[in-house]
Amino acid sequence: MKRFIGFIKKEFYHIFRDKRSLFILFGMPIAQILLFGFAITNEINNVDIAILDHSKDATTEEIINKISASKYFTIKQIIVREADIEAAFKKGKIKAVLNFEKDFSKNLIKEKKATIQIITDATDPNTANSITNYINAILQNYQQSKNKGIQIDYQIVPQTRMVYNPELKGVFMFVPGVMTIILMLVSAMMTSISITREKELGTMEILLVSPLKPFQVIIGKVVPYIFLSVVNASVIVLLSIFIFKMPVVGSLFLLGAESVLFIITSLALGILISTIAETQQAAMMISLMGLMLPVILLSGFIFPVSSMPIPLQIISNIIPAKWFIIIIKGIMLKGVGVTYVWKETVILIGMTLFFIGLSVKKYKIRLE
Amino acid sequence: MSISLSNISKSYKKVKAVQNISFYVKPGELFGLIGPDGGGKTTIFRILTTLLIPDSGTATVAGFDVVKDYKAIRKSVGYMPGRFSLYQDLTVEENLTFFATIFGTTIEENYDLIEDIYVQIAPFKDRRAGKLSGGMKQKLALCCALIHKPKVLFLDEPTTGVDPVSRKEFWEMLKRLQKKGITILVSTPYMDEAALCDRIALIQDGEILDIDTPNAIVSKFPKTIYNVGANNMYKLIKALQHYEHLYSVFPFGEFVHYTDKRDSFEVVDLKSYLEKEGLTDIHIESTQANIEDAFMELAK
């Protein structure tokens, strides 16, 4: 036991004396969470639009006022001729143009029907979609208020309610994802690097010719990073609660336990990488290419797994991060208990055991 | 026997690193593996320290088989690899404490063993190992290899890249350790260090050329060696190489070591030949053969 503690002490010296890895360890989680939280967002706010009003009557003015009163849109430009629409879009500032037809009020009264053309800049499809939906919602709202008291034959009124994230905050989606990436990266990359460093510097040679058993070396490498990753996970959760007002509905204890499980999964992966890679650089490349990319692309962090082609959906199953994201989304946003995520938990435990078994089998007790 | 190898062979892919090597080291002996780089010295060390498995042959260290009983060997030997292999970001003291701990001991427990060496690096005990000079590094590495009181000490080229003064000190330390009953196997490419060992094995291209005490190896040298000097070293060697009675010629310090084919060699003959070749300040005298001469002769 004393040997083991001595080994762990040595690992902490390494970590705290290497300013660069210390920066990666603690700087990256904070930077990433702030970046994803503030900069990268799907929400629309103060989108610049332009108006082309051919009728300029009371009704159109009312609608325009309603739109400009909402926090979503700012009317940046009034266009007079049809031909100027394209120029407005090309300047790039304007994301949508509302084109009211001629005699809007008159048509509404006489023919019970008037049209507004909504033209959106679809170079960014997601934003274009949101803009259209928001404007539609405002128009519908206006229409309903106008029809109040008037008898219509029949009417279907959809009542939508977004649950678990009613304000559709993007950060709610990113926090679980970023947490997954950070834990994966810190745990897998840092351990694999720290083990390969011993190989590269030749100290592994001395460690092998010592009474230390292989599992003592591995566990000794892993324990400090479990500790650091737990600190990291806590920092991320605290940041998201206090800065982004993200609710953690479910049990904090369950969240912690599942995080530790995922940390161990990643550490096992890191050890596996270090049994393959001979140099620190190789370990870093394998971690980045082999872990980071799949986590970002295939785990459902940014792109929903259900809309991927079938082969990719199948591949996504072997990515531990996918299961972890399901688990923590469930716990943080929906407040589910262990009965709802036991399947994913079992899968993660299974993967962890598999990785550990494989690394123990591949771990070399000699130099070749 | 403290160390014994019999018919050990080891190849890396197609390269034969060592072939059919057999030798033994007696308890308490200071045994040297002498030979140029790439001769297979490190491979022998790695086989004996259980880091490599030999392709064929058997070897034991402290009575344990290097393949079967590798765990027992790892507990009872000290190993200092050729490359500096301590933690550069740990201080001198932290390194030493770490190695003491993983061997289940403390610095205090075996301090008497390392005291002579440690006092020399103690003033720098708070300095990071990476910031030490070459000689200091080797002393620290030796301390770390000794801290658990090993029965057998393996030192792979401990003095390579170390200044002459530190080299001398290092060998004095080895002699003192030997007196404390530790068996030492040391390798070196420096022939002058060979004379300091009890017995040596001359090794080249994975094969042992000879094993004996340094004196015996030197006395086996079949020829009389002459130190030859002249005003121009380069021209001197060229001239000697063209001399019809030449047996061998090697530069050695400020002189060249010359041996003659004939049994009856007259210094005057050679002197007049060299004068004819245009050399001046010619100086010829017989000298003692040394390990390097013996090695060159055996390696022919």
Short mmCIF file of N, CA and C in Angstrom, two decimals, chain A residues 92-165:
data_model
loop_
_atom_site.label_atom_id
_atom_site.label_comp_id
_atom_site.label_asym_id
_atom_site.label_seq_id
_atom_site.Cartn_x
_atom_site.Cartn_y
_atom_site.Cartn_z
N GLY A 92 -26.09 40.96 -46.82
CA GLY A 92 -25.81 39.99 -45.77
C GLY A 92 -26.39 40.30 -44.42
N LYS A 93 -26.79 41.56 -44.20
CA LYS A 93 -27.31 41.93 -42.88
C LYS A 93 -28.72 41.37 -42.67
N ILE A 94 -29.53 41.48 -43.73
CA ILE A 94 -30.94 41.13 -43.63
C ILE A 94 -31.11 39.62 -43.77
N LYS A 95 -31.85 39.03 -42.82
CA LYS A 95 -32.03 37.59 -42.86
C LYS A 95 -33.40 37.21 -43.45
N ALA A 96 -34.34 38.18 -43.44
CA ALA A 96 -35.66 37.87 -43.97
C ALA A 96 -36.33 39.15 -44.47
N VAL A 97 -37.20 38.97 -45.45
CA VAL A 97 -37.96 40.11 -45.96
C VAL A 97 -39.44 39.74 -45.91
N LEU A 98 -40.27 40.67 -45.39
CA LEU A 98 -41.72 40.46 -45.39
C LEU A 98 -42.31 41.29 -46.52
N ASN A 99 -42.99 40.61 -47.42
CA ASN A 99 -43.53 41.29 -48.59
C ASN A 99 -45.08 41.28 -48.50
N PHE A 100 -45.65 42.45 -48.15
CA PHE A 100 -47.12 42.54 -48.06
C PHE A 100 -47.67 42.84 -49.44
N GLU A 101 -48.75 42.13 -49.80
CA GLU A 101 -49.31 42.37 -51.14
C GLU A 101 -50.04 43.72 -51.19
N LYS A 102 -50.38 44.10 -52.38
CA LYS A 102 -51.11 45.36 -52.59
C LYS A 102 -52.54 45.24 -52.04
N ASP A 103 -53.05 46.31 -51.51
CA ASP A 103 -54.43 46.36 -50.99
C ASP A 103 -54.66 45.27 -49.95
N PHE A 104 -53.78 45.18 -49.00
CA PHE A 104 -53.81 44.10 -48.00
C PHE A 104 -55.12 44.14 -47.20
N SER A 105 -55.44 45.30 -46.63
CA SER A 105 -56.66 45.43 -45.81
C SER A 105 -57.92 45.17 -46.63
N LYS A 106 -57.92 45.78 -47.81
CA LYS A 106 -59.10 45.67 -48.69
C LYS A 106 -59.38 44.21 -48.99
N ASN A 107 -58.33 43.51 -49.38
CA ASN A 107 -58.49 42.09 -49.71
C ASN A 107 -58.98 41.29 -48.52
N LEU A 108 -58.44 41.67 -47.37
CA LEU A 108 -58.81 40.94 -46.16
C LEU A 108 -60.31 41.08 -45.89
N ILE A 109 -60.82 42.25 -46.11
CA ILE A 109 -62.24 42.48 -45.84
C ILE A 109 -63.10 41.90 -46.97
N LYS A 110 -62.71 42.22 -48.22
CA LYS A 110 -63.54 41.82 -49.36
C LYS A 110 -63.48 40.32 -49.59
N GLU A 111 -62.26 39.80 -49.66
CA GLU A 111 -62.12 38.39 -50.06
C GLU A 111 -61.82 37.48 -48.87
N LYS A 112 -61.76 38.09 -47.68
CA LYS A 112 -61.44 37.33 -46.46
C LYS A 112 -60.06 36.68 -46.55
N LYS A 113 -59.19 37.24 -47.33
CA LYS A 113 -57.90 36.59 -47.52
C LYS A 113 -56.87 37.60 -48.02
N ALA A 114 -55.74 37.60 -47.42
CA ALA A 114 -54.66 38.46 -47.91
C ALA A 114 -53.34 37.70 -47.70
N THR A 115 -52.33 38.02 -48.52
CA THR A 115 -51.08 37.23 -48.39
C THR A 115 -49.88 38.09 -48.03
N ILE A 116 -49.05 37.46 -47.25
CA ILE A 116 -47.73 38.04 -46.96
C ILE A 116 -46.71 37.03 -47.45
N GLN A 117 -45.75 37.52 -48.19
CA GLN A 117 -44.68 36.62 -48.63
C GLN A 117 -43.53 36.74 -47.62
N ILE A 118 -43.06 35.59 -47.12
CA ILE A 118 -41.91 35.62 -46.20
C ILE A 118 -40.72 35.04 -46.95
N ILE A 119 -39.74 35.90 -47.20
CA ILE A 119 -38.55 35.42 -47.92
C ILE A 119 -37.41 35.36 -46.90
N THR A 120 -36.78 34.20 -46.79
CA THR A 120 -35.67 34.12 -45.82
C THR A 120 -34.37 33.72 -46.50
N ASP A 121 -33.30 34.13 -45.89
CA ASP A 121 -31.96 33.79 -46.37
C ASP A 121 -31.63 32.40 -45.82
N ALA A 122 -31.64 31.41 -46.72
CA ALA A 122 -31.46 30.04 -46.24
C ALA A 122 -30.02 29.55 -46.36
N THR A 123 -29.08 30.49 -46.44
CA THR A 123 -27.68 30.01 -46.40
C THR A 123 -27.43 29.31 -45.07
N ASP A 124 -28.17 29.74 -44.03
CA ASP A 124 -28.13 29.01 -42.77
C ASP A 124 -29.52 28.42 -42.55
N PRO A 125 -29.72 27.16 -42.95
CA PRO A 125 -31.05 26.58 -42.98
C PRO A 125 -31.75 26.59 -41.62
N ASN A 126 -30.97 26.31 -40.56
CA ASN A 126 -31.61 26.25 -39.24
C ASN A 126 -32.22 27.59 -38.86
N THR A 127 -31.45 28.65 -39.07
CA THR A 127 -31.93 29.97 -38.71
C THR A 127 -33.14 30.34 -39.58
N ALA A 128 -33.05 30.06 -40.89
CA ALA A 128 -34.14 30.38 -41.80
C ALA A 128 -35.43 29.72 -41.33
N ASN A 129 -35.30 28.46 -40.94
CA ASN A 129 -36.44 27.71 -40.45
C ASN A 129 -37.03 28.35 -39.22
N SER A 130 -36.17 28.69 -38.29
CA SER A 130 -36.65 29.30 -37.04
C SER A 130 -37.34 30.62 -37.32
N ILE A 131 -36.74 31.42 -38.20
CA ILE A 131 -37.33 32.73 -38.50
C ILE A 131 -38.75 32.56 -39.04
N THR A 132 -38.90 31.64 -40.01
CA THR A 132 -40.22 31.41 -40.60
C THR A 132 -41.22 31.00 -39.52
N ASN A 133 -40.78 30.07 -38.66
CA ASN A 133 -41.68 29.61 -37.61
C ASN A 133 -42.09 30.74 -36.68
N TYR A 134 -41.12 31.57 -36.31
CA TYR A 134 -41.42 32.65 -35.37
C TYR A 134 -42.40 33.64 -36.00
N ILE A 135 -42.16 34.00 -37.27
CA ILE A 135 -43.05 34.97 -37.92
C ILE A 135 -44.45 34.38 -38.06
N ASN A 136 -44.52 33.10 -38.44
CA ASN A 136 -45.81 32.43 -38.54
C ASN A 136 -46.56 32.50 -37.23
N ALA A 137 -45.80 32.26 -36.16
CA ALA A 137 -46.44 32.26 -34.85
C ALA A 137 -47.01 33.64 -34.53
N ILE A 138 -46.25 34.68 -34.86
CA ILE A 138 -46.73 36.04 -34.59
C ILE A 138 -47.99 36.36 -35.41
N LEU A 139 -47.95 35.92 -36.69
CA LEU A 139 -49.11 36.19 -37.56
C LEU A 139 -50.34 35.47 -37.06
N GLN A 140 -50.16 34.22 -36.63
CA GLN A 140 -51.28 33.43 -36.16
C GLN A 140 -51.89 34.07 -34.93
N ASN A 141 -50.98 34.49 -34.07
CA ASN A 141 -51.39 35.16 -32.85
C ASN A 141 -52.26 36.38 -33.17
N TYR A 142 -51.79 37.15 -34.15
CA TYR A 142 -52.51 38.38 -34.55
C TYR A 142 -53.89 38.02 -35.09
N GLN A 143 -53.92 36.98 -35.92
CA GLN A 143 -55.15 36.54 -36.54
C GLN A 143 -56.16 36.13 -35.46
N GLN A 144 -55.67 35.39 -34.48
CA GLN A 144 -56.57 34.93 -33.42
C GLN A 144 -57.16 36.11 -32.67
N SER A 145 -56.32 37.11 -32.40
CA SER A 145 -56.82 38.25 -31.63
C SER A 145 -57.87 39.01 -32.45
N LYS A 146 -57.69 39.01 -33.78
CA LYS A 146 -58.65 39.70 -34.66
C LYS A 146 -59.98 38.96 -34.69
N ASN A 147 -59.90 37.61 -34.67
CA ASN A 147 -61.10 36.80 -34.84
C ASN A 147 -61.90 36.66 -33.55
N LYS A 148 -61.38 37.23 -32.48
CA LYS A 148 -62.05 37.08 -31.21
C LYS A 148 -63.50 37.54 -31.32
N GLY A 149 -64.42 36.75 -30.84
CA GLY A 149 -65.82 37.14 -30.86
C GLY A 149 -66.53 36.82 -32.16
N ILE A 150 -65.79 36.52 -33.18
CA ILE A 150 -66.43 36.18 -34.46
C ILE A 150 -66.63 34.68 -34.51
N GLN A 151 -67.78 34.30 -34.95
CA GLN A 151 -68.09 32.87 -35.02
C GLN A 151 -67.48 32.26 -36.27
N ILE A 152 -66.58 31.32 -36.07
CA ILE A 152 -66.05 30.60 -37.24
C ILE A 152 -66.60 29.19 -37.17
N ASP A 153 -66.75 28.56 -38.34
CA ASP A 153 -67.40 27.24 -38.37
C ASP A 153 -66.64 26.23 -37.51
N TYR A 154 -65.39 26.07 -37.82
CA TYR A 154 -64.59 25.22 -36.94
C TYR A 154 -63.13 25.65 -37.01
N GLN A 155 -62.38 25.26 -36.05
CA GLN A 155 -61.00 25.76 -35.94
C GLN A 155 -60.15 24.74 -35.18
N ILE A 156 -58.97 24.51 -35.67
CA ILE A 156 -58.05 23.64 -34.94
C ILE A 156 -56.99 24.52 -34.30
N VAL A 157 -56.87 24.46 -33.01
CA VAL A 157 -55.87 25.29 -32.33
C VAL A 157 -54.80 24.39 -31.74
N PRO A 158 -53.62 24.36 -32.34
CA PRO A 158 -52.56 23.53 -31.75
C PRO A 158 -52.03 24.22 -30.51
N GLN A 159 -51.88 23.46 -29.46
CA GLN A 159 -51.27 24.03 -28.25
C GLN A 159 -49.96 23.31 -28.02
N THR A 160 -48.87 23.97 -28.34
CA THR A 160 -47.58 23.29 -28.19
C THR A 160 -47.01 23.61 -26.83
N ARG A 161 -46.26 22.63 -26.32
CA ARG A 161 -45.56 22.87 -25.07
C ARG A 161 -44.23 22.13 -25.16
N MET A 162 -43.16 22.84 -24.99
CA MET A 162 -41.84 22.22 -25.04
C MET A 162 -41.47 21.83 -23.61
N VAL A 163 -41.27 20.52 -23.38
CA VAL A 163 -40.94 20.14 -22.01
C VAL A 163 -39.43 19.94 -21.84
N TYR A 164 -38.98 20.00 -20.62
CA TYR A 164 -37.59 19.82 -20.17
C TYR A 164 -36.68 20.97 -20.54
N ASN A 165 -37.03 21.74 -21.57
CA ASN A 165 -36.21 22.90 -21.91
C ASN A 165 -37.13 23.89 -22.60
#
